Amino acid sequence: MATDQRSIFVAYAYTLYDRRDYRKVFTSLEKAFGVKFIFADEKITNMHIMQKIISYIQAADFSIYDISGWNPNVTLELGIGMMSQKDWYILVNPDKTPNQEVPSDIKGIDRIQYTSFSDLEDRLAALLSQRYSKVERQSLDQYIESLQATVVELLAGNPGLTMADISKFLQLNLQLTQAVVLPLAAAGKIESRGIKRWTKYYIQGQAPDPA
């Protein structure tokens, strides 16, 4: 499995929380930081479960182990993570943990403690901020402008592309591609030759003379 420097493996006891409520925290952080949290049950493979866990840990940038409730499976996965060459972090909710304490053999290890999902999100965001910068969110206008700049650059090196050609390059449907390209023509930055779907586009001043 190829290493993805923006993937993070997460282990936790699936019976401890409602799946949707717990993972909603991670979904929110994925959007903010441009990362991907990997949970072992999200991907179906033909590998043995422990082989799959090991592959996720090795491929991830780092791993997070929520030991709340001191689940045996998470304990085992934590042990694998501690033996790996990757960074790892411990989460714990004392309200979900017997005696509100972790076992003595890891008591001295730094851990991220939380008591609510909002608390968990804040603390994970602080962790991610140390490793990644937040993804800058583009406005719709900025997004269109960046696509238009790409189209101009594309036509400069490949004059005479059709709308379908440009659509394939941008990986957008034809309607969205038209919304990007046609304003460039209206603004005089590009020009066209031909009719309907056979129309070809060029940088302004580079189109061949009409027949």
C-alpha positions as YAML, in Angstrom:
chain: A
units: angstrom
residues:
- id: 1
  name: MET
  ca: [0.00, 0.00, 0.00]
- id: 2
  name: ALA
  ca: [1.41, 3.40, -0.96]
- id: 3
  name: THR
  ca: [2.13, 5.86, 1.82]
- id: 4
  name: ASP
  ca: [-0.30, 8.74, 2.07]
- id: 5
  name: GLN
  ca: [1.13, 11.60, 4.13]
- id: 6
  name: ARG
  ca: [-2.35, 12.97, 4.71]
- id: 7
  name: SER
  ca: [-4.00, 9.80, 6.02]
- id: 8
  name: ILE
  ca: [-4.48, 9.06, 9.71]
- id: 9
  name: PHE
  ca: [-5.44, 5.69, 11.11]
- id: 10
  name: VAL
  ca: [-7.96, 5.74, 13.97]
- id: 11
  name: ALA
  ca: [-8.72, 2.87, 16.33]
- id: 12
  name: TYR
  ca: [-11.52, 2.97, 18.89]
- id: 13
  name: ALA
  ca: [-14.08, 0.66, 20.49]
- id: 14
  name: TYR
  ca: [-17.01, 0.57, 18.06]
- id: 15
  name: THR
  ca: [-19.46, -0.35, 20.84]
- id: 16
  name: LEU
  ca: [-18.55, 2.68, 22.94]
- id: 17
  name: TYR
  ca: [-20.35, 5.38, 20.94]
- id: 18
  name: ASP
  ca: [-22.94, 5.75, 18.23]
- id: 19
  name: ARG
  ca: [-20.88, 5.42, 15.06]
- id: 20
  name: ARG
  ca: [-22.41, 8.44, 13.31]
- id: 21
  name: ASP
  ca: [-21.97, 10.77, 16.29]
- id: 22
  name: TYR
  ca: [-18.36, 9.81, 16.92]
- id: 23
  name: ARG
  ca: [-17.21, 9.89, 13.30]
- id: 24
  name: LYS
  ca: [-18.95, 13.19, 12.61]
- id: 25
  name: VAL
  ca: [-16.11, 14.80, 14.57]
- id: 26
  name: PHE
  ca: [-13.54, 13.32, 12.21]
- id: 27
  name: THR
  ca: [-15.55, 14.18, 9.08]
- id: 28
  name: SER
  ca: [-15.58, 17.83, 10.12]
- id: 29
  name: LEU
  ca: [-11.83, 17.84, 10.65]
- id: 30
  name: GLU
  ca: [-11.20, 16.13, 7.30]
- id: 31
  name: LYS
  ca: [-12.78, 19.08, 5.51]
- id: 32
  name: ALA
  ca: [-10.94, 21.68, 7.57]
- id: 33
  name: PHE
  ca: [-7.46, 20.18, 7.28]
- id: 34
  name: GLY
  ca: [-7.60, 18.23, 4.02]
- id: 35
  name: VAL
  ca: [-6.81, 14.91, 5.73]
- id: 36
  name: LYS
  ca: [-8.37, 11.45, 5.57]
- id: 37
  name: PHE
  ca: [-9.13, 9.44, 8.68]
- id: 38
  name: ILE
  ca: [-9.01, 5.69, 8.07]
- id: 39
  name: PHE
  ca: [-11.15, 3.29, 10.11]
- id: 40
  name: ALA
  ca: [-10.56, -0.43, 9.71]
- id: 41
  name: ASP
  ca: [-14.22, -1.24, 9.04]
- id: 42
  name: GLU
  ca: [-14.60, 1.23, 6.16]
- id: 43
  name: LYS
  ca: [-12.72, -0.79, 3.55]
- id: 44
  name: ILE
  ca: [-13.45, -4.34, 2.51]
- id: 45
  name: THR
  ca: [-10.31, -6.28, 1.62]
- id: 46
  name: ASN
  ca: [-9.36, -9.91, 1.29]
- id: 47
  name: MET
  ca: [-6.66, -9.52, 3.93]
- id: 48
  name: HIS
  ca: [-6.81, -10.99, 7.42]
- id: 49
  name: ILE
  ca: [-8.04, -8.30, 9.84]
- id: 50
  name: MET
  ca: [-4.70, -7.93, 11.65]
- id: 51
  name: GLN
  ca: [-2.80, -7.78, 8.36]
- id: 52
  name: LYS
  ca: [-5.20, -5.04, 7.26]
- id: 53
  name: ILE
  ca: [-4.67, -3.08, 10.50]
- id: 54
  name: ILE
  ca: [-0.90, -3.31, 10.16]
- id: 55
  name: SER
  ca: [-1.06, -2.12, 6.53]
- id: 56
  name: TYR
  ca: [-3.18, 0.90, 7.55]
- id: 57
  name: ILE
  ca: [-0.79, 1.82, 10.35]
- id: 58
  name: GLN
  ca: [2.23, 1.55, 8.07]
- id: 59
  name: ALA
  ca: [0.59, 3.57, 5.28]
- id: 60
  name: ALA
  ca: [-0.74, 6.37, 7.50]
- id: 61
  name: ASP
  ca: [1.12, 9.53, 8.39]
- id: 62
  name: PHE
  ca: [0.37, 8.75, 12.03]
- id: 63
  name: SER
  ca: [-2.20, 6.87, 14.13]
- id: 64
  name: ILE
  ca: [-4.68, 7.72, 16.86]
- id: 65
  name: TYR
  ca: [-5.82, 5.19, 19.47]
- id: 66
  name: ASP
  ca: [-8.88, 5.95, 21.57]
- id: 67
  name: ILE
  ca: [-8.40, 3.72, 24.61]
- id: 68
  name: SER
  ca: [-11.61, 4.86, 26.32]
- id: 69
  name: GLY
  ca: [-13.13, 1.79, 27.95]
- id: 70
  name: TRP
  ca: [-9.79, -0.03, 27.52]
- id: 71
  name: ASN
  ca: [-11.05, -2.25, 24.70]
- id: 72
  name: PRO
  ca: [-8.85, -5.35, 24.05]
- id: 73
  name: ASN
  ca: [-8.81, -4.82, 20.27]
- id: 74
  name: VAL
  ca: [-7.75, -1.20, 20.58]
- id: 75
  name: THR
  ca: [-5.13, -2.26, 23.12]
- id: 76
  name: LEU
  ca: [-3.67, -4.70, 20.62]
- id: 77
  name: GLU
  ca: [-3.71, -2.10, 17.83]
- id: 78
  name: LEU
  ca: [-2.01, 0.40, 20.15]
- id: 79
  name: GLY
  ca: [0.73, -2.15, 20.79]
- id: 80
  name: ILE
  ca: [1.25, -2.57, 17.04]
- id: 81
  name: GLY
  ca: [1.37, 1.20, 16.63]
- id: 82
  name: MET
  ca: [3.92, 1.59, 19.43]
- id: 83
  name: MET
  ca: [6.20, -0.93, 17.71]
- id: 84
  name: SER
  ca: [5.91, 0.79, 14.32]
- id: 85
  name: GLN
  ca: [8.16, 3.58, 13.10]
- id: 86
  name: LYS
  ca: [5.20, 5.98, 12.83]
- id: 87
  name: ASP
  ca: [3.97, 8.60, 15.31]
- id: 88
  name: TRP
  ca: [0.99, 7.68, 17.47]
- id: 89
  name: TYR
  ca: [-1.30, 9.48, 19.90]
- id: 90
  name: ILE
  ca: [-3.66, 8.28, 22.64]
- id: 91
  name: LEU
  ca: [-7.20, 9.55, 23.22]
- id: 92
  name: VAL
  ca: [-9.14, 8.81, 26.39]
- id: 93
  name: ASN
  ca: [-12.52, 9.79, 27.80]
- id: 94
  name: PRO
  ca: [-12.25, 9.20, 31.57]
- id: 95
  name: ASP
  ca: [-16.05, 9.07, 31.85]
- id: 96
  name: LYS
  ca: [-16.02, 5.97, 29.64]
- id: 97
  name: THR
  ca: [-13.05, 4.35, 31.34]
- id: 98
  name: PRO
  ca: [-13.23, 2.12, 34.48]
- id: 99
  name: ASN
  ca: [-12.01, 4.04, 37.53]
- id: 100
  name: GLN
  ca: [-11.47, 6.98, 35.16]
- id: 101
  name: GLU
  ca: [-7.85, 5.91, 34.77]
- id: 102
  name: VAL
  ca: [-5.64, 4.25, 32.17]
- id: 103
  name: PRO
  ca: [-3.45, 1.25, 33.04]
- id: 104
  name: SER
  ca: [-0.33, 2.06, 35.04]
- id: 105
  name: ASP
  ca: [2.05, 0.95, 32.27]
- id: 106
  name: ILE
  ca: [0.99, 3.86, 30.01]
- id: 107
  name: LYS
  ca: [-0.06, 6.32, 32.73]
- id: 108
  name: GLY
  ca: [3.05, 8.41, 32.19]
- id: 109
  name: ILE
  ca: [2.51, 8.77, 28.43]
- id: 110
  name: ASP
  ca: [1.01, 12.02, 27.17]
- id: 111
  name: ARG
  ca: [-2.57, 11.58, 26.04]
- id: 112
  name: ILE
  ca: [-5.40, 13.68, 24.70]
- id: 113
  name: GLN
  ca: [-8.23, 13.69, 27.25]
- id: 114
  name: TYR
  ca: [-11.79, 14.66, 26.36]
- id: 115
  name: THR
  ca: [-15.26, 14.44, 27.90]
- id: 116
  name: SER
  ca: [-17.53, 15.42, 24.97]
- id: 117
  name: PHE
  ca: [-17.51, 15.30, 21.18]
- id: 118
  name: SER
  ca: [-17.01, 19.06, 20.94]
- id: 119
  name: ASP
  ca: [-14.11, 18.73, 23.37]
- id: 120
  name: LEU
  ca: [-12.69, 15.90, 21.24]
- id: 121
  name: GLU
  ca: [-12.96, 17.98, 18.06]
- id: 122
  name: ASP
  ca: [-11.18, 20.95, 19.65]
- id: 123
  name: ARG
  ca: [-8.33, 18.82, 20.94]
- id: 124
  name: LEU
  ca: [-7.89, 16.93, 17.68]
- id: 125
  name: ALA
  ca: [-7.94, 20.24, 15.78]
- id: 126
  name: ALA
  ca: [-5.09, 21.46, 18.00]
- id: 127
  name: LEU
  ca: [-3.14, 18.28, 17.20]
- id: 128
  name: LEU
  ca: [-3.74, 18.61, 13.46]
- id: 129
  name: SER
  ca: [-2.77, 22.28, 13.55]
- id: 130
  name: GLN
  ca: [0.65, 21.24, 14.78]
- id: 131
  name: ARG
  ca: [1.13, 18.97, 11.76]
- id: 132
  name: TYR
  ca: [-0.93, 20.53, 8.98]
- id: 133
  name: SER
  ca: [-2.16, 23.96, 7.99]
- id: 134
  name: LYS
  ca: [-5.86, 24.38, 7.37]
- id: 135
  name: VAL
  ca: [-7.02, 24.07, 3.77]
- id: 136
  name: GLU
  ca: [-7.89, 27.48, 2.41]
- id: 137
  name: ARG
  ca: [-11.45, 27.40, 1.22]
- id: 138
  name: GLN
  ca: [-11.99, 29.01, -2.14]
- id: 139
  name: SER
  ca: [-15.09, 30.99, -2.95]
- id: 140
  name: LEU
  ca: [-17.02, 29.95, -6.06]
- id: 141
  name: ASP
  ca: [-15.61, 32.95, -7.94]
- id: 142
  name: GLN
  ca: [-12.05, 32.00, -6.94]
- id: 143
  name: TYR
  ca: [-12.67, 28.43, -8.04]
- id: 144
  name: ILE
  ca: [-13.97, 29.53, -11.45]
- id: 145
  name: GLU
  ca: [-11.05, 31.94, -11.86]
- id: 146
  name: SER
  ca: [-8.54, 29.19, -11.11]
- id: 147
  name: LEU
  ca: [-10.21, 26.93, -13.69]
- id: 148
  name: GLN
  ca: [-10.20, 29.73, -16.26]
- id: 149
  name: ALA
  ca: [-6.50, 30.29, -15.70]
- id: 150
  name: THR
  ca: [-5.99, 26.57, -16.29]
- id: 151
  name: VAL
  ca: [-7.98, 26.74, -19.53]
- id: 152
  name: VAL
  ca: [-5.92, 29.68, -20.83]
- id: 153
  name: GLU
  ca: [-2.69, 27.84, -20.02]
- id: 154
  name: LEU
  ca: [-4.05, 24.67, -21.61]
- id: 155
  name: LEU
  ca: [-5.02, 26.42, -24.85]
- id: 156
  name: ALA
  ca: [-1.67, 28.21, -25.01]
- id: 157
  name: GLY
  ca: [0.03, 24.86, -25.29]
- id: 158
  name: ASN
  ca: [-2.73, 23.00, -27.10]
- id: 159
  name: PRO
  ca: [-4.59, 25.35, -29.48]
- id: 160
  name: GLY
  ca: [-7.75, 24.16, -31.17]
- id: 161
  name: LEU
  ca: [-9.27, 22.06, -28.36]
- id: 162
  name: THR
  ca: [-13.01, 21.47, -28.38]
- id: 163
  name: MET
  ca: [-15.28, 21.95, -25.38]
- id: 164
  name: ALA
  ca: [-15.30, 18.17, -24.94]
- id: 165
  name: ASP
  ca: [-11.50, 18.12, -24.90]
- id: 166
  name: ILE
  ca: [-11.36, 20.83, -22.26]
- id: 167
  name: SER
  ca: [-14.08, 19.09, -20.26]
- id: 168
  name: LYS
  ca: [-12.05, 15.88, -20.20]
- id: 169
  name: PHE
  ca: [-8.92, 17.71, -19.06]
- id: 170
  name: LEU
  ca: [-10.71, 19.60, -16.28]
- id: 171
  name: GLN
  ca: [-12.65, 16.46, -15.28]
- id: 172
  name: LEU
  ca: [-15.88, 18.45, -15.24]
- id: 173
  name: ASN
  ca: [-19.15, 17.75, -16.99]
- id: 174
  name: LEU
  ca: [-19.84, 19.64, -20.22]
- id: 175
  name: GLN
  ca: [-22.27, 22.11, -18.66]
- id: 176
  name: LEU
  ca: [-19.80, 23.20, -15.97]
- id: 177
  name: THR
  ca: [-17.00, 23.42, -18.53]
- id: 178
  name: GLN
  ca: [-19.12, 25.77, -20.62]
- id: 179
  name: ALA
  ca: [-19.64, 27.95, -17.54]
- id: 180
  name: VAL
  ca: [-15.85, 28.23, -17.29]
- id: 181
  name: VAL
  ca: [-14.96, 28.66, -20.98]
- id: 182
  name: LEU
  ca: [-17.72, 30.85, -22.42]
- id: 183
  name: PRO
  ca: [-17.04, 33.86, -20.15]
- id: 184
  name: LEU
  ca: [-13.42, 33.78, -21.34]
- id: 185
  name: ALA
  ca: [-14.66, 34.10, -24.93]
- id: 186
  name: ALA
  ca: [-17.05, 36.89, -23.96]
- id: 187
  name: ALA
  ca: [-14.18, 38.75, -22.27]
- id: 188
  name: GLY
  ca: [-12.02, 38.43, -25.40]
- id: 189
  name: LYS
  ca: [-9.37, 36.26, -23.75]
- id: 190
  name: ILE
  ca: [-10.00, 33.34, -26.09]
- id: 191
  name: GLU
  ca: [-11.70, 32.96, -29.45]
- id: 192
  name: SER
  ca: [-13.37, 30.14, -31.34]
- id: 193
  name: ARG
  ca: [-13.67, 28.68, -34.79]
- id: 194
  name: GLY
  ca: [-16.35, 26.28, -35.99]
- id: 195
  name: ILE
  ca: [-19.94, 25.64, -34.97]
- id: 196
  name: LYS
  ca: [-21.74, 23.70, -32.27]
- id: 197
  name: ARG
  ca: [-19.89, 20.75, -30.78]
- id: 198
  name: TRP
  ca: [-17.10, 21.02, -33.36]
- id: 199
  name: THR
  ca: [-16.17, 24.50, -32.17]
- id: 200
  name: LYS
  ca: [-12.46, 24.82, -31.40]
- id: 201
  name: TYR
  ca: [-10.96, 27.30, -28.97]
- id: 202
  name: TYR
  ca: [-7.76, 29.33, -29.16]
- id: 203
  name: ILE
  ca: [-5.96, 32.04, -27.24]
- id: 204
  name: GLN
  ca: [-7.09, 35.43, -28.55]
- id: 205
  name: GLY
  ca: [-5.19, 36.29, -31.74]
- id: 206
  name: GLN
  ca: [-3.93, 32.74, -32.35]
- id: 207
  name: ALA
  ca: [-6.95, 31.27, -34.12]
- id: 208
  name: PRO
  ca: [-6.53, 30.48, -37.84]
- id: 209
  name: ASP
  ca: [-8.21, 32.79, -40.32]
- id: 210
  name: PRO
  ca: [-11.80, 31.75, -41.16]
- id: 211
  name: ALA
  ca: [-12.01, 29.74, -44.37]
...
